[in-house]
Coordinates of C-alpha atoms and ligand atoms in Angstrom, one line a residue:
M1 CA 148.1 -8.4 128.5
A2 CA 151.0 -7.8 126.1
E3 CA 150.9 -9.4 122.7
R4 CA 153.1 -12.4 122.2
G5 CA 156.3 -11.7 120.2
S6 CA 155.7 -8.0 120.3
G7 CA 158.9 -7.5 122.3
T8 CA 157.1 -6.5 125.4
R9 CA 156.7 -8.7 128.4
D10 CA 154.0 -11.4 128.4
T11 CA 151.9 -11.0 131.5
L12 CA 148.9 -12.6 133.1
S13 CA 146.3 -10.4 134.8
I14 CA 144.6 -11.7 137.9
R15 CA 141.6 -10.2 139.6
D16 CA 141.1 -11.2 143.2
N17 CA 137.3 -11.2 143.5
R18 CA 137.6 -11.3 147.3
T19 CA 139.1 -7.8 147.3
G20 CA 138.5 -6.4 143.8
R21 CA 142.3 -5.9 143.5
D22 CA 144.1 -6.6 140.2
Y23 CA 147.6 -8.1 139.8
E24 CA 149.9 -8.6 136.9
V25 CA 152.3 -11.5 136.9
E26 CA 155.0 -12.3 134.4
V27 CA 154.5 -15.2 132.0
L28 CA 157.9 -16.9 131.6
E29 CA 159.2 -19.0 128.8
G30 CA 157.4 -22.3 128.8
D31 CA 154.1 -20.8 129.6
V32 CA 154.7 -20.7 133.3
V33 CA 154.2 -18.2 136.0
R34 CA 156.2 -18.2 139.2
A35 CA 154.3 -19.6 142.1
M36 CA 156.0 -17.0 144.3
D37 CA 154.4 -14.2 142.3
L38 CA 151.1 -15.4 143.8
R39 CA 152.4 -14.6 147.2
Q40 CA 151.6 -10.9 146.8
I41 CA 147.9 -11.7 146.6
K42 CA 146.4 -11.1 150.0
V43 CA 143.2 -10.1 151.6
E44 CA 144.7 -8.7 154.8
D45 CA 148.2 -7.2 154.8
D46 CA 149.4 -9.7 157.4
D47 CA 148.1 -12.7 155.4
F48 CA 150.7 -15.2 154.3
G49 CA 149.7 -14.7 150.7
M50 CA 148.4 -17.0 148.0
M51 CA 150.0 -20.3 147.2
A52 CA 149.4 -22.8 144.4
Y53 CA 147.8 -26.1 145.6
D54 CA 149.0 -29.0 143.5
P55 CA 148.9 -32.5 145.2
A56 CA 151.2 -34.9 143.4
F57 CA 152.7 -32.0 141.4
T58 CA 150.4 -32.7 138.4
N59 CA 150.7 -29.1 137.1
T60 CA 153.9 -27.8 138.6
A61 CA 157.2 -27.4 136.9
S62 CA 159.8 -27.9 139.6
T63 CA 162.8 -27.1 137.4
R64 CA 164.1 -26.0 134.0
S65 CA 165.8 -29.0 132.5
S66 CA 167.8 -29.6 129.3
V67 CA 168.1 -33.4 129.7
T68 CA 164.9 -35.0 128.4
E69 CA 162.0 -33.7 126.4
I70 CA 158.6 -35.4 126.4
D71 CA 155.5 -34.3 124.5
G72 CA 152.9 -36.6 125.9
S73 CA 150.2 -35.7 123.5
K74 CA 152.4 -36.4 120.5
G75 CA 154.2 -39.4 121.9
I76 CA 157.6 -37.7 121.6
L77 CA 160.6 -38.6 123.8
R78 CA 164.0 -37.1 123.2
Y79 CA 167.3 -37.2 125.1
R80 CA 169.2 -34.0 124.8
G81 CA 167.3 -33.4 121.5
Y82 CA 167.8 -36.8 120.0
P83 CA 164.6 -38.8 119.3
I84 CA 164.5 -42.0 121.3
E85 CA 163.7 -44.0 118.1
E86 CA 167.0 -43.0 116.5
L87 CA 169.0 -43.6 119.7
A88 CA 167.4 -47.1 120.1
E89 CA 168.2 -48.0 116.5
K90 CA 171.7 -46.4 116.0
S91 CA 173.3 -45.9 119.4
D92 CA 174.3 -48.0 122.4
F93 CA 173.7 -47.6 126.0
L94 CA 177.1 -46.3 127.1
E95 CA 177.1 -43.7 124.3
V96 CA 173.6 -42.6 125.4
A97 CA 174.9 -42.6 129.0
H98 CA 177.6 -40.1 127.9
L99 CA 175.0 -38.1 126.0
L100 CA 172.8 -37.8 129.1
L101 CA 175.5 -37.2 131.6
K102 CA 177.7 -34.8 129.6
G103 CA 175.0 -33.3 127.3
E104 CA 176.6 -34.3 124.0
L105 CA 177.2 -37.5 122.0
P106 CA 180.9 -38.4 122.6
T107 CA 183.6 -38.1 119.9
A108 CA 185.3 -41.5 119.1
D109 CA 188.1 -40.7 121.6
E110 CA 185.7 -39.5 124.3
L111 CA 183.6 -42.7 123.9
E112 CA 186.7 -44.9 124.1
G113 CA 187.8 -43.1 127.3
F114 CA 184.3 -43.3 128.8
V115 CA 183.9 -47.0 128.0
H116 CA 187.3 -47.6 129.5
E117 CA 186.5 -45.7 132.7
V118 CA 183.2 -47.5 133.2
T119 CA 184.8 -50.9 132.4
Y120 CA 187.5 -50.4 135.0
H121 CA 185.2 -49.4 137.8
T122 CA 182.9 -52.4 137.7
Y123 CA 184.4 -54.2 140.7
V124 CA 182.9 -53.6 144.2
H125 CA 184.8 -53.8 147.5
Q126 CA 184.7 -57.4 148.8
N127 CA 182.9 -56.2 151.9
I128 CA 180.0 -55.1 149.7
A129 CA 179.8 -58.6 148.3
K130 CA 179.8 -59.8 151.9
L131 CA 177.0 -57.4 152.8
L132 CA 175.0 -58.5 149.9
T133 CA 175.3 -62.2 150.5
G134 CA 174.2 -61.6 154.1
F135 CA 170.6 -61.1 152.9
R136 CA 168.2 -64.0 153.3
Y137 CA 168.0 -66.2 150.2
D138 CA 164.5 -65.0 149.4
A139 CA 165.3 -61.3 149.8
H140 CA 163.8 -59.1 147.0
A141 CA 166.6 -58.1 144.6
M142 CA 165.5 -54.5 144.7
G143 CA 165.8 -54.4 148.5
I144 CA 169.3 -55.7 148.2
M145 CA 170.2 -53.2 145.5
I146 CA 168.8 -50.2 147.5
S147 CA 170.8 -51.3 150.6
S148 CA 174.0 -52.0 148.6
V149 CA 173.9 -48.6 146.8
A150 CA 173.4 -46.8 150.1
A151 CA 176.2 -48.8 151.6
L152 CA 178.6 -47.7 148.7
S153 CA 178.5 -44.2 150.2
T154 CA 180.5 -45.5 153.2
F155 CA 183.2 -46.8 150.9
Y156 CA 183.6 -43.5 149.1
P157 CA 183.3 -40.8 151.8
E158 CA 184.7 -38.2 149.3
A159 CA 181.4 -38.5 147.5
K160 CA 180.1 -35.9 150.0
R161 CA 182.2 -33.3 148.1
I162 CA 179.3 -32.6 145.7
D163 CA 180.7 -29.1 144.9
D164 CA 183.7 -30.6 143.1
A165 CA 183.1 -31.4 139.5
Q166 CA 185.8 -34.1 139.3
T167 CA 184.6 -35.8 142.4
R168 CA 181.1 -35.8 141.1
W169 CA 182.2 -37.3 137.8
E170 CA 184.1 -40.1 139.6
Q171 CA 181.0 -41.1 141.6
M172 CA 178.9 -41.0 138.5
V173 CA 181.2 -43.4 136.7
R174 CA 181.4 -45.6 139.7
I175 CA 177.6 -45.9 139.9
V176 CA 177.1 -46.5 136.2
A177 CA 179.9 -49.2 136.4
K178 CA 178.8 -50.9 139.6
M179 CA 175.1 -51.1 139.1
P180 CA 175.2 -54.3 136.9
T181 CA 177.7 -55.9 139.3
L182 CA 175.4 -55.3 142.3
A183 CA 172.4 -56.5 140.3
A184 CA 174.1 -59.6 139.1
F185 CA 175.4 -60.4 142.6
A186 CA 171.8 -59.9 144.0
Y187 CA 170.5 -62.4 141.4
R188 CA 173.2 -65.0 142.0
H189 CA 172.7 -64.7 145.7
H190 CA 169.0 -65.2 145.3
R191 CA 169.6 -68.3 143.2
G192 CA 172.2 -69.6 145.6
L193 CA 174.9 -69.5 143.0
P194 CA 178.6 -68.4 143.4
L195 CA 179.3 -64.8 142.4
V196 CA 180.8 -64.2 139.0
Y197 CA 183.1 -61.2 138.8
P198 CA 183.2 -58.5 136.0
E199 CA 185.3 -59.2 133.0
N200 CA 186.7 -56.4 130.9
H201 CA 186.6 -57.8 127.4
F202 CA 182.7 -57.8 127.4
S203 CA 180.4 -55.0 126.4
Y204 CA 178.4 -53.4 129.2
T205 CA 175.4 -55.7 128.7
G206 CA 177.6 -58.6 127.7
N207 CA 179.5 -58.4 131.0
F208 CA 176.1 -58.2 132.9
L209 CA 174.8 -61.3 131.1
N210 CA 178.0 -63.1 131.9
M211 CA 177.9 -62.2 135.6
L212 CA 174.2 -63.3 135.7
F213 CA 174.1 -66.5 133.7
R214 CA 177.5 -68.1 133.5
I215 CA 177.4 -71.5 135.0
G216 CA 179.9 -74.3 134.7
V217 CA 181.7 -72.9 131.6
K218 CA 185.0 -71.1 131.4
E219 CA 184.0 -69.1 128.3
F220 CA 180.6 -67.5 128.2
E221 CA 179.4 -66.0 125.0
P222 CA 176.3 -63.8 125.4
D223 CA 173.8 -64.2 122.6
P224 CA 174.3 -61.1 120.4
V225 CA 170.6 -60.7 119.9
L226 CA 169.9 -60.7 123.7
E227 CA 172.9 -58.5 124.4
R228 CA 171.6 -56.0 121.9
A229 CA 168.0 -56.3 123.1
L230 CA 169.1 -55.6 126.7
D231 CA 171.2 -52.6 125.4
V232 CA 168.1 -51.2 123.7
L233 CA 166.0 -51.7 126.8
F234 CA 168.6 -49.9 128.8
I235 CA 168.6 -47.0 126.3
L236 CA 164.8 -46.8 126.5
H237 CA 164.9 -46.7 130.3
A238 CA 167.8 -44.3 130.7
D239 CA 165.8 -41.2 131.6
H240 CA 162.2 -39.9 131.6
E241 CA 162.4 -36.3 133.0
Q242 CA 160.7 -35.4 136.3
N243 CA 159.0 -38.7 137.2
C244 CA 158.6 -39.9 140.8
S245 CA 162.0 -41.4 141.3
T246 CA 163.9 -38.6 139.5
T247 CA 162.0 -36.1 141.7
A248 CA 163.1 -38.2 144.7
M249 CA 166.7 -38.0 143.5
R250 CA 166.5 -34.3 143.1
V251 CA 164.8 -33.7 146.4
I252 CA 167.2 -35.8 148.4
G253 CA 170.2 -34.3 146.4
S254 CA 168.9 -30.8 147.2
S255 CA 169.9 -31.4 150.8
Q256 CA 173.4 -32.0 149.5
A257 CA 173.4 -35.7 150.4
D258 CA 176.1 -37.7 148.6
P259 CA 174.9 -39.3 145.2
F260 CA 174.9 -42.9 146.5
S261 CA 172.5 -42.0 149.3
A262 CA 170.3 -39.9 147.0
L263 CA 170.3 -42.7 144.4
A264 CA 169.3 -45.3 147.0
G265 CA 166.3 -43.0 147.7
A266 CA 165.5 -42.7 144.0
M267 CA 165.6 -46.5 143.7
A268 CA 163.2 -46.8 146.6
A269 CA 160.8 -44.6 144.7
L270 CA 161.2 -46.6 141.6
Y271 CA 160.4 -49.8 143.5
G272 CA 156.7 -49.1 143.9
P273 CA 154.2 -50.9 141.7
L274 CA 152.9 -47.7 140.1
H275 CA 156.4 -46.8 138.9
G276 CA 159.3 -49.2 138.2
G277 CA 157.6 -52.0 139.9
A278 CA 154.9 -52.0 137.2
N279 CA 156.6 -54.4 134.8
E280 CA 156.7 -57.0 137.6
A281 CA 153.1 -56.2 138.3
V282 CA 152.2 -56.7 134.6
L283 CA 153.8 -60.2 134.6
R284 CA 151.9 -61.2 137.8
M285 CA 148.7 -59.8 136.2
L286 CA 149.2 -61.8 133.0
T287 CA 150.0 -64.9 134.9
E288 CA 146.9 -64.5 137.0
I289 CA 144.7 -64.0 133.9
G290 CA 146.2 -67.2 132.7
D291 CA 144.1 -67.7 129.6
T292 CA 142.8 -65.4 126.9
E293 CA 139.2 -66.5 127.7
N294 CA 139.6 -64.8 131.1
I295 CA 140.4 -61.4 129.6
P296 CA 136.8 -60.0 129.3
G297 CA 136.1 -60.8 133.0
F298 CA 139.4 -59.2 133.9
I299 CA 138.6 -56.0 131.9
E300 CA 135.2 -55.8 133.6
S301 CA 136.8 -55.9 137.0
V302 CA 139.2 -53.1 135.9
K303 CA 136.2 -51.0 134.7
R304 CA 134.4 -51.6 138.0
G305 CA 137.5 -49.9 139.6
E306 CA 138.5 -53.1 141.5
R307 CA 142.0 -53.1 140.0
R308 CA 144.2 -51.4 137.4
L309 CA 145.3 -52.7 134.1
M310 CA 149.0 -52.7 134.9
G311 CA 151.3 -51.4 132.1
F312 CA 148.6 -49.1 130.9
G313 CA 148.3 -45.4 131.4
H314 CA 150.8 -42.7 132.1
R315 CA 150.9 -39.3 133.8
V316 CA 152.4 -37.6 130.8
Y317 CA 151.7 -39.8 127.7
K318 CA 148.2 -39.3 126.6
A319 CA 149.1 -41.1 123.3
Y320 CA 151.0 -44.4 122.7
D321 CA 154.2 -44.4 124.8
P322 CA 156.9 -44.3 122.1
R323 CA 159.1 -46.7 124.1
A324 CA 156.3 -49.3 124.1
N325 CA 156.4 -49.4 120.2
I326 CA 160.2 -50.0 120.2
I327 CA 159.9 -52.6 123.0
K328 CA 157.2 -54.5 121.1
K329 CA 159.6 -54.9 118.1
T330 CA 162.4 -55.9 120.4
A331 CA 160.2 -58.5 122.0
H332 CA 159.8 -60.2 118.6
D333 CA 163.6 -60.2 118.1
V334 CA 164.1 -61.8 121.5
F335 CA 161.4 -64.4 121.0
E336 CA 163.1 -65.5 117.8
V337 CA 166.0 -66.6 120.0
T338 CA 164.2 -67.7 123.2
G339 CA 161.0 -69.0 121.8
K340 CA 157.7 -67.1 122.4
N341 CA 156.7 -66.2 125.9
P342 CA 153.4 -68.0 126.4
L343 CA 152.0 -64.9 128.1
L344 CA 152.5 -62.8 124.9
D345 CA 149.1 -64.0 123.4
I346 CA 147.3 -62.8 126.5
A347 CA 149.2 -59.4 126.4
L348 CA 148.4 -58.9 122.7
E349 CA 144.7 -59.7 123.1
L350 CA 144.5 -57.6 126.3
E351 CA 146.0 -54.7 124.5
E352 CA 143.7 -55.1 121.5
I353 CA 140.5 -55.3 123.6
A354 CA 141.5 -52.4 125.8
L355 CA 142.4 -50.1 122.9
K356 CA 138.8 -50.6 121.6
D357 CA 137.1 -50.2 124.9
D358 CA 135.6 -46.8 125.7
Y359 CA 136.8 -46.9 129.3
F360 CA 140.4 -46.9 128.2
V361 CA 139.9 -44.8 125.1
S362 CA 138.1 -42.0 126.9
R363 CA 140.8 -41.9 129.5
N364 CA 143.7 -42.0 127.0
L365 CA 145.1 -45.2 128.5
Y366 CA 147.6 -46.8 126.2
P367 CA 150.3 -49.4 126.8
N368 CA 153.4 -47.9 128.5
V369 CA 157.0 -49.0 128.6
D370 CA 156.3 -51.7 131.1
F371 CA 153.6 -53.5 129.3
Y372 CA 155.9 -55.6 127.1
S373 CA 159.3 -55.2 128.9
G374 CA 158.5 -57.9 131.5
L375 CA 157.7 -60.4 128.8
I376 CA 161.1 -59.9 127.3
Y377 CA 162.9 -60.1 130.6
Q378 CA 161.0 -63.3 131.5
A379 CA 161.9 -64.9 128.1
M380 CA 165.5 -64.0 128.8
G381 CA 165.4 -65.9 132.0
F382 CA 165.0 -63.2 134.6
P383 CA 162.8 -63.8 137.6
V384 CA 160.2 -61.1 138.2
E385 CA 162.0 -59.8 141.2
M386 CA 164.8 -58.6 138.9
F387 CA 162.5 -56.5 136.7
P388 CA 162.6 -53.3 138.7
V389 CA 166.4 -53.8 139.0
L390 CA 166.7 -54.0 135.3
F391 CA 164.9 -50.6 135.2
A392 CA 167.1 -49.1 137.9
I393 CA 170.4 -49.9 136.2
P394 CA 170.0 -47.7 133.2
R395 CA 167.8 -45.1 135.0
S396 CA 170.7 -44.4 137.3
V397 CA 172.2 -42.5 134.4
G398 CA 169.1 -40.3 134.2
W399 CA 169.0 -39.8 138.0
L400 CA 172.7 -38.7 138.0
S401 CA 172.2 -36.4 135.0
Q402 CA 169.3 -34.7 136.7
W403 CA 171.0 -34.6 140.0
E404 CA 174.0 -32.8 138.6
E405 CA 171.8 -30.4 136.7
M406 CA 169.9 -29.6 139.9
L407 CA 173.2 -29.0 141.8
L408 CA 174.4 -26.6 139.1
D409 CA 171.1 -24.8 138.8
K410 CA 171.4 -21.4 140.6
E411 CA 167.6 -21.3 141.1
Q412 CA 167.5 -24.5 143.1
R413 CA 167.6 -24.7 146.9
I414 CA 166.7 -27.3 149.3
A415 CA 163.3 -28.7 148.2
R416 CA 160.6 -27.8 150.7
P417 CA 157.0 -27.8 149.6
R418 CA 154.3 -25.9 151.5
Q419 CA 151.1 -27.4 152.9
V420 CA 147.6 -26.2 153.5
Y421 CA 147.0 -27.2 157.1
S422 CA 143.7 -28.9 157.6
G423 CA 144.0 -30.4 161.1
A424 CA 142.6 -29.4 164.4
G425 CA 143.0 -25.9 165.8
E426 CA 144.9 -25.4 169.1
R427 CA 143.8 -28.0 171.7
Q428 CA 144.7 -28.5 175.3
Y429 CA 146.6 -31.7 176.3
V430 CA 144.3 -34.2 178.2
P431 CA 146.0 -36.7 180.5
V432 CA 145.4 -40.3 179.5
D433 CA 143.1 -41.1 182.4
R434 CA 140.7 -38.3 181.4
R435 CA 140.4 -39.2 177.7
G436 CA 137.0 -40.5 176.7
Ligands
CMC501 N1 143.9 -49.2 134.6 C1 142.7 -48.8 134.8 N2 142.3 -47.5 135.0 C2 143.3 -46.6 135.0 C3 144.7 -47.0 134.8 C4 145.0 -48.3 134.6 N3 146.2 -48.7 134.4 N4 145.5 -45.9 134.8 C5 144.6 -44.8 135.0 N5 143.3 -45.3 135.1 C6 142.1 -44.5 135.2 C7 142.0 -44.0 136.7 O1 141.2 -44.9 137.4 C8 141.3 -42.7 136.4 O2 139.9 -42.9 136.1 P1 138.8 -41.9 136.7 O3 139.0 -40.6 136.0 O4 137.5 -42.6 136.4 O5 139.0 -41.8 138.2 C9 141.9 -42.1 135.2 O6 142.3 -43.3 134.4 C10 143.1 -41.2 135.4 O7 144.0 -42.0 136.2 P2 145.0 -41.3 137.3 O8 145.3 -42.3 138.3 O9 144.5 -40.0 137.6 O10 146.3 -41.1 136.4 P3 147.7 -40.8 136.9 O11 148.3 -39.9 135.9 O12 147.7 -40.3 138.3 O13 148.4 -42.2 137.0 C11 149.7 -44.1 136.4 C12 149.4 -42.6 136.1 C13 150.8 -44.6 135.5 C14 150.1 -44.2 137.9 C15 148.4 -44.9 136.2 O14 148.0 -44.8 134.8 C16 148.6 -46.4 136.6 O15 148.4 -46.7 137.8 N6 149.0 -47.3 135.6 C17 149.2 -48.7 136.0 C18 150.6 -48.8 136.6 C19 151.7 -48.6 135.5 O16 151.6 -49.2 134.5 N7 152.7 -47.8 135.8 C20 153.9 -47.7 135.0 C21 154.0 -46.3 134.5 S1 155.2 -46.2 133.1 C22 156.7 -46.5 133.9 C23 157.1 -45.4 134.7 O17 157.3 -44.3 134.3 O18 157.4 -45.7 135.9

């Protein structure tokens, strides 16, 4: 194999012990080999050729991406090169949205223009409001959101023109702008409250809080600490490279579906309790534990494999999730305003016990972004059904950034994995009256 950095190509030598043949495949930047290079490895000439077998894509890079960088072993998360800690401290959500969508932090003029565009696209067609209020009063907010986002595609049929940069941008702005409106409408409907429409003088999160929580007052003033806390949480959730929902977005988008339909699919992927539904699951878990004295028994049931410690563990972080650190601090800021969430003590003790327990230590299971976010949301007055929605609003920025990157990537085509067939060989049809 060629020496690294010698100017010659890096390659990987493979010996097929079934045939004694040797192969040399190129090692590309990022320490990857092309799965297609394995196809030449055959026993018989008419064989299909070798494939890589990777259920759940645990060791497969499906794309090159310049959006988000994660180093799971070092606890690093960067958007377009900027560390998440700096963005959470110094930036705000719409600036980060611009960074993710356009690749660069905006100039002052660009930022003003982008904020204006988003602010003036927050309204939804009245028929969307009608659709949304047609759901049963107890409908889960995420189900309402998924349906409403999918329905938006019928209001903007031009969204199908995914090859046109300007049309793509218009849909991206629409989605970023309308997600809080849809989310607030879903919440108000669930609570049986009249809808509150967007108001342009608020910030992105201030407007959201107004649409959610204004009752009986003409002038609503969002608490600046809560407004900022929500903004920070939105920054932290804005993107996370090739996770389950982003992969769904890319896969659906690869068929050239419009972005609203693709985004509805990504949201459905996020809804599951192992992904964006985890913060809701954490809250339910903490409520069920109920008291710190029940923690040891709970931990034992986790170790027996009867259940999972929700909010712990991550496919890529094998160290502390950097977002969890920031969220823990934000939680304290929020509790100064709202009063401490009584479940916090259970969460803190659960974390402390788990981080000392060999079961969790040996498996590198640390708190993830969802362990504390639910406590903040609950203290701010959100019902648990809204938690995945609060994840979906900022993540739509990440989904859209990754979707456009996929569309512009010359190497991408319609996504279509292979399988290793393991079912029955050819069989003859047996009529129903002769089946045993
Ligand atoms: N509680 C108990 N055991 C766990 C947990 C957990 N939360 N997570 C992983 N394990 C164990 C698992 O049983 C396995 O043990 P063993 O080797 O003995 O079979 C080992 O750790 C490896 O787990 P895995 O399922 O192979 O890991 P994964 O990378 O497939 O799963 C995960 C990642 C996030 C789905 C998983 O850790 C989990 O279910 N966590 C709880 C749900 C959660 O908090 N999800 C939010 C993720 S962060 C937000 C997001 O990005 O969506």
